[in-house]
Tab-separated table of C-alpha atoms in Angstrom:
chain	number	residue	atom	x	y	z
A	1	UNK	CA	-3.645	-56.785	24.603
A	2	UNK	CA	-7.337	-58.069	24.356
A	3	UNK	CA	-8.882	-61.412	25.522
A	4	UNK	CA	-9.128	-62.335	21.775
A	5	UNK	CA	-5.568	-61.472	20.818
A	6	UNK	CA	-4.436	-63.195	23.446
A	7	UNK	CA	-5.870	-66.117	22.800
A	8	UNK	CA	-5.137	-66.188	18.775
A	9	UNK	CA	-1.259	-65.449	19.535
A	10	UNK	CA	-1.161	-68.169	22.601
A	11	UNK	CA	-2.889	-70.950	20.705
A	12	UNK	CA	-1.456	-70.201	17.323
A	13	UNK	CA	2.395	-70.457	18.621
A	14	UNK	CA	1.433	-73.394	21.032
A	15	UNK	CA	0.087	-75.290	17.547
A	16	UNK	CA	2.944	-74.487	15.389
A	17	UNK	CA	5.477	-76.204	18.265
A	18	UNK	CA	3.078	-78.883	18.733
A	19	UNK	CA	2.379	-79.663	15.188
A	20	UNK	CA	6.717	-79.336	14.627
A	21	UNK	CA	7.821	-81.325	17.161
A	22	UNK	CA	7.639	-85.067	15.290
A	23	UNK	CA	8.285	-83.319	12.198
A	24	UNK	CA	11.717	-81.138	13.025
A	25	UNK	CA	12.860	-83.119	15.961
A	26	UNK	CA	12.365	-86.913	15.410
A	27	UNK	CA	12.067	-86.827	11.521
A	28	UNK	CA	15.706	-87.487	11.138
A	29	UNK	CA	16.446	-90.140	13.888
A	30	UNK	CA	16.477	-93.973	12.890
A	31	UNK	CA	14.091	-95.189	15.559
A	32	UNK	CA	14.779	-98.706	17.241
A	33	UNK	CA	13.233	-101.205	15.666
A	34	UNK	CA	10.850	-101.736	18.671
A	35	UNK	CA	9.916	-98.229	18.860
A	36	UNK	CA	9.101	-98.154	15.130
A	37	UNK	CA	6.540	-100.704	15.649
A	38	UNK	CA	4.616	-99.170	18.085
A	39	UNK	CA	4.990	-95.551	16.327
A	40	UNK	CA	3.786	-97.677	13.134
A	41	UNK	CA	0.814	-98.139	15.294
A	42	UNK	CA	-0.626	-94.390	16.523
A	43	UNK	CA	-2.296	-94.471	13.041
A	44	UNK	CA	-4.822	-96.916	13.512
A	45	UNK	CA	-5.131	-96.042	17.363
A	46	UNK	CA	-5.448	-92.591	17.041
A	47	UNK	CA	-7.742	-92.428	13.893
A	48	UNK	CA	-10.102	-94.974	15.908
A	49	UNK	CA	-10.273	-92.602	18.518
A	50	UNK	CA	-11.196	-90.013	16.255
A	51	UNK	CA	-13.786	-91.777	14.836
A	52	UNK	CA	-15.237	-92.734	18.406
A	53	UNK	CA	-15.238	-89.011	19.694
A	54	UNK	CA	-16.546	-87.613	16.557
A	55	UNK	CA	-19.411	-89.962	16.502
A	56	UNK	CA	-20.414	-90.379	20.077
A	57	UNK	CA	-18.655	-87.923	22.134
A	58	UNK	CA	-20.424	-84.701	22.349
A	59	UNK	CA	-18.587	-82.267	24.894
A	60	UNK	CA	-17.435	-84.315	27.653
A	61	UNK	CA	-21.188	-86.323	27.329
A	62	UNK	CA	-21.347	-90.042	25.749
A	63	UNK	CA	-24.281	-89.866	22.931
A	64	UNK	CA	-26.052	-91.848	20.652
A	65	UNK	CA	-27.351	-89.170	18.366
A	66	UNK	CA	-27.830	-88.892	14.444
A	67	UNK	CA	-23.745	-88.793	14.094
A	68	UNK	CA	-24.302	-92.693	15.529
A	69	UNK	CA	-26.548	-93.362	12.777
A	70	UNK	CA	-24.442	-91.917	10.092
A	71	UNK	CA	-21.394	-94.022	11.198
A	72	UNK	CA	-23.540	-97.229	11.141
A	73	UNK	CA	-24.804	-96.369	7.754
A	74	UNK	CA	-21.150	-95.894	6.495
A	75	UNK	CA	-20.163	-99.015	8.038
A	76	UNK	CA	-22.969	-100.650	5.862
A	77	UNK	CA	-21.982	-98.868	2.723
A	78	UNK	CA	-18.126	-100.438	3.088
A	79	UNK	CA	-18.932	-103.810	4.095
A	80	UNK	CA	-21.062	-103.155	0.218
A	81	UNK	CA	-17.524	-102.064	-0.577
A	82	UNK	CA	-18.877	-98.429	-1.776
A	83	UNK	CA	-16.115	-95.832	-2.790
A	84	UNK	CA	-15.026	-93.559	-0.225
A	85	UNK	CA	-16.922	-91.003	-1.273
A	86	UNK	CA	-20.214	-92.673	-0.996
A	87	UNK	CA	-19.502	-93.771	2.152
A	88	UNK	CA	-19.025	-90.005	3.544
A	89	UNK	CA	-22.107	-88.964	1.779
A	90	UNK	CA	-24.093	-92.318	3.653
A	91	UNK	CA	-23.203	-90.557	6.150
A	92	UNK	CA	-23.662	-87.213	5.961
A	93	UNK	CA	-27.721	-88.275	4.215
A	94	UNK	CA	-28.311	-90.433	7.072
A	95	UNK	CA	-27.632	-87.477	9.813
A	96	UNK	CA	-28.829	-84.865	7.820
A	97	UNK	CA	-32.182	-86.857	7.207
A	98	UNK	CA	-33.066	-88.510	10.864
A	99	UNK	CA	-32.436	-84.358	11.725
A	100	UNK	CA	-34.760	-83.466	9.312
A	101	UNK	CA	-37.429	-86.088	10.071
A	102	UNK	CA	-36.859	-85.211	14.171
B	1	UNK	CA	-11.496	-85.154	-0.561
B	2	UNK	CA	-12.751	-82.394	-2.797
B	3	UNK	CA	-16.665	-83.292	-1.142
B	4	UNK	CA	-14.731	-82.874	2.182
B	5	UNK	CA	-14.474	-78.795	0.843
B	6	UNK	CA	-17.676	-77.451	1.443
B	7	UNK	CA	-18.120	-79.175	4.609
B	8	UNK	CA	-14.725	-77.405	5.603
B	9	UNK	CA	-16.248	-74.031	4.187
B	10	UNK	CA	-19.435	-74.194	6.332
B	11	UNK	CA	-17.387	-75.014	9.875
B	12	UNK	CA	-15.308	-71.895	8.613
B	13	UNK	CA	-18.028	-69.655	8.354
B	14	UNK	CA	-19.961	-71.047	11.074
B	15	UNK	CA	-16.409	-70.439	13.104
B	16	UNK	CA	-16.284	-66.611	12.372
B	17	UNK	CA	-19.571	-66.641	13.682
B	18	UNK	CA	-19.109	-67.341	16.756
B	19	UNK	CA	-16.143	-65.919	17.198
B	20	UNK	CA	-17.433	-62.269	16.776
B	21	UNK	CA	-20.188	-63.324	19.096
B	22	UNK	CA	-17.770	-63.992	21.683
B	23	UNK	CA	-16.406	-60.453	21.107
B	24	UNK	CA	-13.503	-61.635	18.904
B	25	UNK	CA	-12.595	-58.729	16.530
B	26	UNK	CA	-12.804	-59.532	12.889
B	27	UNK	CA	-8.920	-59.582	12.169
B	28	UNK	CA	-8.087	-61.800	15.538
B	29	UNK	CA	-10.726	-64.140	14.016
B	30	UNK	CA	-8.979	-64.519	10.206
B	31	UNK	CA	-5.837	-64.828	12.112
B	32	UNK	CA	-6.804	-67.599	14.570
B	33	UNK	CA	-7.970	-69.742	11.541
B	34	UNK	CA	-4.717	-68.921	9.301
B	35	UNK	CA	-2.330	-69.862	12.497
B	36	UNK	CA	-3.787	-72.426	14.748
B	37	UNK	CA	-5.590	-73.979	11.269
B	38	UNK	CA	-7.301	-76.807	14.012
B	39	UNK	CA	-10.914	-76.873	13.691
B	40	UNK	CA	-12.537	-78.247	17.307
B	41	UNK	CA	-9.358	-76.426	19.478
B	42	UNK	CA	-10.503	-73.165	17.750
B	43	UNK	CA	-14.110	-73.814	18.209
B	44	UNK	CA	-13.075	-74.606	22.157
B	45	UNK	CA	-11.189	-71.244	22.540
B	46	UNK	CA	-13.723	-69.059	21.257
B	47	UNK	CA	-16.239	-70.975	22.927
B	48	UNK	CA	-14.627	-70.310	26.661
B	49	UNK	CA	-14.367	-66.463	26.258
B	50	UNK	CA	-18.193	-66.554	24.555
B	51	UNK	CA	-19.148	-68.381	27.934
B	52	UNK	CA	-17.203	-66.037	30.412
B	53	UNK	CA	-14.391	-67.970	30.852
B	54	UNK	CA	-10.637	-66.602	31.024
B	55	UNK	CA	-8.022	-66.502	27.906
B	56	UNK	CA	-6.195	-68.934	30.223
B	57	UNK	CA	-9.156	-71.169	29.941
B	58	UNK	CA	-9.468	-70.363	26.240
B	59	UNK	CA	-5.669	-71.343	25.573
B	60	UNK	CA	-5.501	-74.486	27.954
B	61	UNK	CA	-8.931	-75.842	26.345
B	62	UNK	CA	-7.066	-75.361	22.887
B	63	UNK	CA	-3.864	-76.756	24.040
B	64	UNK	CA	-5.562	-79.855	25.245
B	65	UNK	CA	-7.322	-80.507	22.303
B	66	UNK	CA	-4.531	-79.474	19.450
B	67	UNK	CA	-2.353	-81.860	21.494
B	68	UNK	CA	-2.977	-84.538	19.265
B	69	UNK	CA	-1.049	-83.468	16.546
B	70	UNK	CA	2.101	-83.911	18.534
B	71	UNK	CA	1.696	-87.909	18.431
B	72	UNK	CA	0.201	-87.774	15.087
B	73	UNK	CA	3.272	-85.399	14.020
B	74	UNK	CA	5.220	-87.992	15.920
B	75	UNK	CA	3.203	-90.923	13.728
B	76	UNK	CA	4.394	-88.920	10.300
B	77	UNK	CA	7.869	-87.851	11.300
B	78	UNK	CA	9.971	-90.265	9.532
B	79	UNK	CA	8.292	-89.295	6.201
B	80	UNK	CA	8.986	-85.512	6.044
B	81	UNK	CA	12.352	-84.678	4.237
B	82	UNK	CA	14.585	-81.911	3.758
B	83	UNK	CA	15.909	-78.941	6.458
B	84	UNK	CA	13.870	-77.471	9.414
B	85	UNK	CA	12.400	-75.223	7.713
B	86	UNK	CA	10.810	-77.029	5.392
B	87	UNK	CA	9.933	-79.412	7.788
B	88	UNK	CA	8.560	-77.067	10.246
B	89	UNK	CA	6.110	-75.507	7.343
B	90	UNK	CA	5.291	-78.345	5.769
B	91	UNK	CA	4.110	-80.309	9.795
B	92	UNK	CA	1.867	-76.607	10.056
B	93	UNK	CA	-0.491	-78.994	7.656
B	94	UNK	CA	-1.278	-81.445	9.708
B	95	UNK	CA	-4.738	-81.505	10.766
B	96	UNK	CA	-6.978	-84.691	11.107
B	97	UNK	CA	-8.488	-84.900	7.730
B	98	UNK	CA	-4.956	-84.686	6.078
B	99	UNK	CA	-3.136	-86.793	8.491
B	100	UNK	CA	-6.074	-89.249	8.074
B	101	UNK	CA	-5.858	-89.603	4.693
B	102	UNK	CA	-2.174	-90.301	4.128
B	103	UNK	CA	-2.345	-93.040	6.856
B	104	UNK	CA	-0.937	-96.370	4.710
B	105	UNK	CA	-0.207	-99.231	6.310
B	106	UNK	CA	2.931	-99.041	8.197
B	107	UNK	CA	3.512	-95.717	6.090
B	108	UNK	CA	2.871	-92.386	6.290
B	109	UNK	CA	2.132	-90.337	2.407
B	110	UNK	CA	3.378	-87.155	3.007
B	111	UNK	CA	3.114	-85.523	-0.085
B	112	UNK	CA	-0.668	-86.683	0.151
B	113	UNK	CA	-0.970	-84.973	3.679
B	114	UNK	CA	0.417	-81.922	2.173
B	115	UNK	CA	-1.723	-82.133	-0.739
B	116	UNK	CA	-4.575	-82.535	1.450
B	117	UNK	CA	-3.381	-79.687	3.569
B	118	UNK	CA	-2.854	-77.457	1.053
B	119	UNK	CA	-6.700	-77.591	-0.081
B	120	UNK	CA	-7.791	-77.733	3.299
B	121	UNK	CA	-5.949	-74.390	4.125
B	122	UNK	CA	-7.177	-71.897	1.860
B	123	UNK	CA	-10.766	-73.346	2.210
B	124	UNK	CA	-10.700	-72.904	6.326
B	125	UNK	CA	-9.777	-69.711	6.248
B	126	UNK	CA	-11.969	-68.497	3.103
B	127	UNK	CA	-14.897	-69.737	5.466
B	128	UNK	CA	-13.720	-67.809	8.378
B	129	UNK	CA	-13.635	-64.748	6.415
B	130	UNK	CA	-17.440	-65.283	4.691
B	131	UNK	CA	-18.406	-65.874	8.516
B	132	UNK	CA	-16.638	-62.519	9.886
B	133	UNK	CA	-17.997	-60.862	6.703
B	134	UNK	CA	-21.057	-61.968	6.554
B	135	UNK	CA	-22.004	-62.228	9.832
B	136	UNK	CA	-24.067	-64.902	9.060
B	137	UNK	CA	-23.182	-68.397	8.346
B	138	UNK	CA	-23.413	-70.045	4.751
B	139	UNK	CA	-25.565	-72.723	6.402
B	140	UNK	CA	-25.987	-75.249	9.582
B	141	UNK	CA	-23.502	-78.098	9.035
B	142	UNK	CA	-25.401	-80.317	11.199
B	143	UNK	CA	-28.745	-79.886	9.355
B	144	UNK	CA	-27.096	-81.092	6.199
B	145	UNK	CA	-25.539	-84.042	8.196
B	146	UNK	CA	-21.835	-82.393	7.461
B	147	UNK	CA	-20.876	-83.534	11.186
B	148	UNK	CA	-21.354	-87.126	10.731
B	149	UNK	CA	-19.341	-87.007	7.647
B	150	UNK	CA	-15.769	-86.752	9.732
B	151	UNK	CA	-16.149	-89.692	11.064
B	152	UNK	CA	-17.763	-92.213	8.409
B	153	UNK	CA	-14.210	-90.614	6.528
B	154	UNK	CA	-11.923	-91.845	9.362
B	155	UNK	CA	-13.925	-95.103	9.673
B	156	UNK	CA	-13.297	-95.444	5.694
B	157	UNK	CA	-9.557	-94.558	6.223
B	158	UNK	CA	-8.847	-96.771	9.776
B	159	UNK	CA	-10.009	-99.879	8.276
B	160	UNK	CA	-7.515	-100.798	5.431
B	161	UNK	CA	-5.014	-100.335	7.968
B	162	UNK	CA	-5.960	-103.210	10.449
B	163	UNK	CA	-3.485	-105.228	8.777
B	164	UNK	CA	-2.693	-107.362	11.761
B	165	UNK	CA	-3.673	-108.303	15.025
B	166	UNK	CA	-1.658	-105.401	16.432
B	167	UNK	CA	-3.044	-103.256	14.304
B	168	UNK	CA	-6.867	-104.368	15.020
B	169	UNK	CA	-5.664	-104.237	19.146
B	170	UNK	CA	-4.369	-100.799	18.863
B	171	UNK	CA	-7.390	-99.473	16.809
B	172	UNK	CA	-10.047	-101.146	18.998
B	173	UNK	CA	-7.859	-99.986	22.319
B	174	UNK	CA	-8.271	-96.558	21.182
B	175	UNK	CA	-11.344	-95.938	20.521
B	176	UNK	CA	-12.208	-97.874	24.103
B	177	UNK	CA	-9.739	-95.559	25.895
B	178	UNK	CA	-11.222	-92.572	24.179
B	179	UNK	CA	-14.912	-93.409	24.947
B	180	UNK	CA	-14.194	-94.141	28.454
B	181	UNK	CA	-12.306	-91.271	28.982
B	182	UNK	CA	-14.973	-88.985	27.359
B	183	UNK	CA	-17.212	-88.753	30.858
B	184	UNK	CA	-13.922	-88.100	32.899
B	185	UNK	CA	-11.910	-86.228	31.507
B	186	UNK	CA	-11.517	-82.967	29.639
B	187	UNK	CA	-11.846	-82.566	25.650
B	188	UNK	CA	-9.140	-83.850	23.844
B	189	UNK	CA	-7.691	-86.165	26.853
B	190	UNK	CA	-9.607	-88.500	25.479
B	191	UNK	CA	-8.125	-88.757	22.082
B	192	UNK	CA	-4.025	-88.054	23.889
B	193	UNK	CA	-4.899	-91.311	25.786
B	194	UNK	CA	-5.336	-93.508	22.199
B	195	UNK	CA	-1.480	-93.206	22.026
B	196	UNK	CA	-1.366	-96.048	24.927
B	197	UNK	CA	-3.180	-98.418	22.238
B	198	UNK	CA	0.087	-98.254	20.282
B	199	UNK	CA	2.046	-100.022	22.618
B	200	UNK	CA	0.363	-103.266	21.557
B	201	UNK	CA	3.210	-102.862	19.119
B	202	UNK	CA	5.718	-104.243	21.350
B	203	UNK	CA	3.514	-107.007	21.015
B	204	UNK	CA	4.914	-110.299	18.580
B	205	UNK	CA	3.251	-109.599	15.096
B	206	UNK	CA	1.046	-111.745	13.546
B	207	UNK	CA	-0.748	-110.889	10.646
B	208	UNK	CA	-4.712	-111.206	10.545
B	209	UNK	CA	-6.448	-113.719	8.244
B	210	UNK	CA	-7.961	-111.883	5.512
B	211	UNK	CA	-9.145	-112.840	1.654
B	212	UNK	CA	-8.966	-109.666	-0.117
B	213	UNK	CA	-8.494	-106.205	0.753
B	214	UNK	CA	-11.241	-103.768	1.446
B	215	UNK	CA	-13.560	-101.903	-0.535
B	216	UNK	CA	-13.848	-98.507	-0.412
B	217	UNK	CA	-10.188	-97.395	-1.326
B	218	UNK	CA	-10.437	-97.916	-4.767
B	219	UNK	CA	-10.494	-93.963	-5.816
B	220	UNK	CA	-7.036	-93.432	-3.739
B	221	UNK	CA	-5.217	-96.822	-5.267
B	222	UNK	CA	-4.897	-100.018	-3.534
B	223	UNK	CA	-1.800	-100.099	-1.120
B	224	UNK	CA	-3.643	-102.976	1.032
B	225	UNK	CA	-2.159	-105.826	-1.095
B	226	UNK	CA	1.530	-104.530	-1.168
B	227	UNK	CA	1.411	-103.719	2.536
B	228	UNK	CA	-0.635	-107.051	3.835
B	229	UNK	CA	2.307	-108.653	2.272
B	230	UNK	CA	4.674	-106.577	3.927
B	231	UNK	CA	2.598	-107.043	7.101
């Protein structure tokens, strides 16, 4: 089998189980009460995480690039409580333009 | 979510690109997007073999990086209904962008993740395809900004659900563990190690002074006041 086939079955059925395993095997349990609260919690942890790699992680490097800017501009458009979607397009204007002017 | 599309087309295409420069064969590359359906572990992958590197190296760099959607599945579970099947299909939908946005406070909106998933899908692999196709991709996401949309989204999302101080601990802990982990340790450790934030939920609750909800949520309803109730 080739590198690349390889690769697309390996990572494809490594996904699926990954992406399952909450789903298929814990989906049914009740969860103790104390357990619920910090499961309750991987939503706000893990989406801040998210937003702190995709803004300032770039490879395994710390950066304060045009991503940066964008973020700060769409903090400033919801503290002006702008709709979501002008808050992604802040964004997106802000990178897109400092990369421009560069 | 519907702007979200053409960014999602243009990482697509700009996927298959790559991938047939790293000697990926056009099928392989359709096939990678319709199964693994995870943007930055697919974009890792291709991006070892393009480099030199070995498919071990390819898979373990995807691995690490797609592990995220076993907490996040984790996050969701209790919301999914019906047999295994069903369950197992529907969790295939999970990527960050539809996980994100059916994040309530202390809920989890499936049928929105699924929603979101199932308009996610067909785009991804639509923009592989044009990429393979076309050789060529439909345009640079980063010169239109595209990349700096992700994150003003999750921004957007995360903040109507710092609901209390637990909340606003585990949201702040994660980002620090992710950021300090980013110069140490390999891609997508970084994001794993967020799940240790949530364990400020053993924590006592205690709800964080707020006067209204926030802006910004208005074209998806306004769960904030039922759930900063609840909270």
């Amino acid at each position: 089998m080739s590198v690349a086939w390889t690769c697309v079955i390996a990572i494809g059925l490594a996904t699926v189980l990954i992406k399952a395993t909450g789903p298929v095997l814990a989906g049914q349990r009740e969860l103790p009460v104390r357990a619920g609260r910090v499961v309750e919690l991987l939503g706000p942890a893990l989406l801040a995480a998210l937003v702190a790699t995709q803004a300032f992680a770039d490879d395994e490097q710390l950066v304060l690039d045009e991503r940066g800017a964008g973020l700060v501009a769409a903090a400033a458009a919801i503290a002006l409580r702008a709709p979501i979607l002008v808050v992604v397009a802040v964004a997106a204007v802000t990178a897109g333009l400092l990369r421009a002017l560069a | 979510m519907l702007p979200l599309l053409p960014a999602v087309l243009l990482f697509g295409s700009s996927f298959g690109v790559l991938a047939r420069s790293a000697g990926f064969d056009p099928l392989a590359t359709v096939v990678m997007s319709a199964t693994t359906f995870g943007g930055s572990a697919q974009f890792a992958a291709v991006s070892v073999i393009g480099a030199g590197g070995t498919a071990l190296a390819a898979v373990g760099a995807a691995v690490l990086l797609n592990a995220r959607y076993a907490p996040m599945g984790l996050a969701a579970a209790r919301s999914f209904e019906g047999g295994r099947l069903r369950r197992l299909l529907e969790s295939q939908l999970i990527v960050d962008e539809s996980w994100a946005l059916a994040q309530e406070v202390g809920r989890f909106d499936r049928r929105r993740m699924v929603g979101a998933g199932l308009l996610l899908y067909p785009v991804w692999v639509a923009g592989t395809t044009v990429g393979v196709l076309a050789g060529a991709s439909l345009g640079d996401p980063a010169a239109l900004g595209l990349d700096a949309a992700f994150p003003a989204l999750f921004l957007a999302l995360t903040l109507p659900l710092i609901a209390t101080r637990n909340a606003l601990a585990a949201a702040l802990g994660g980002a620090g563990l992710a950021l300090l982990l980013t110069p140490v340790a390999p891609a997508g450790v970084p994001v794993m190690a967020a799940t240790l934030a949530a364990a400020v939920g053993l924590l006592p609750r205690r709800p964080l002074r707020r006067e209204a909800a926030r802006g910004g949520r208005s074209s998806r309803g306004a769960p904030g006041s039922r759930s900063e109730a609840a909270a």
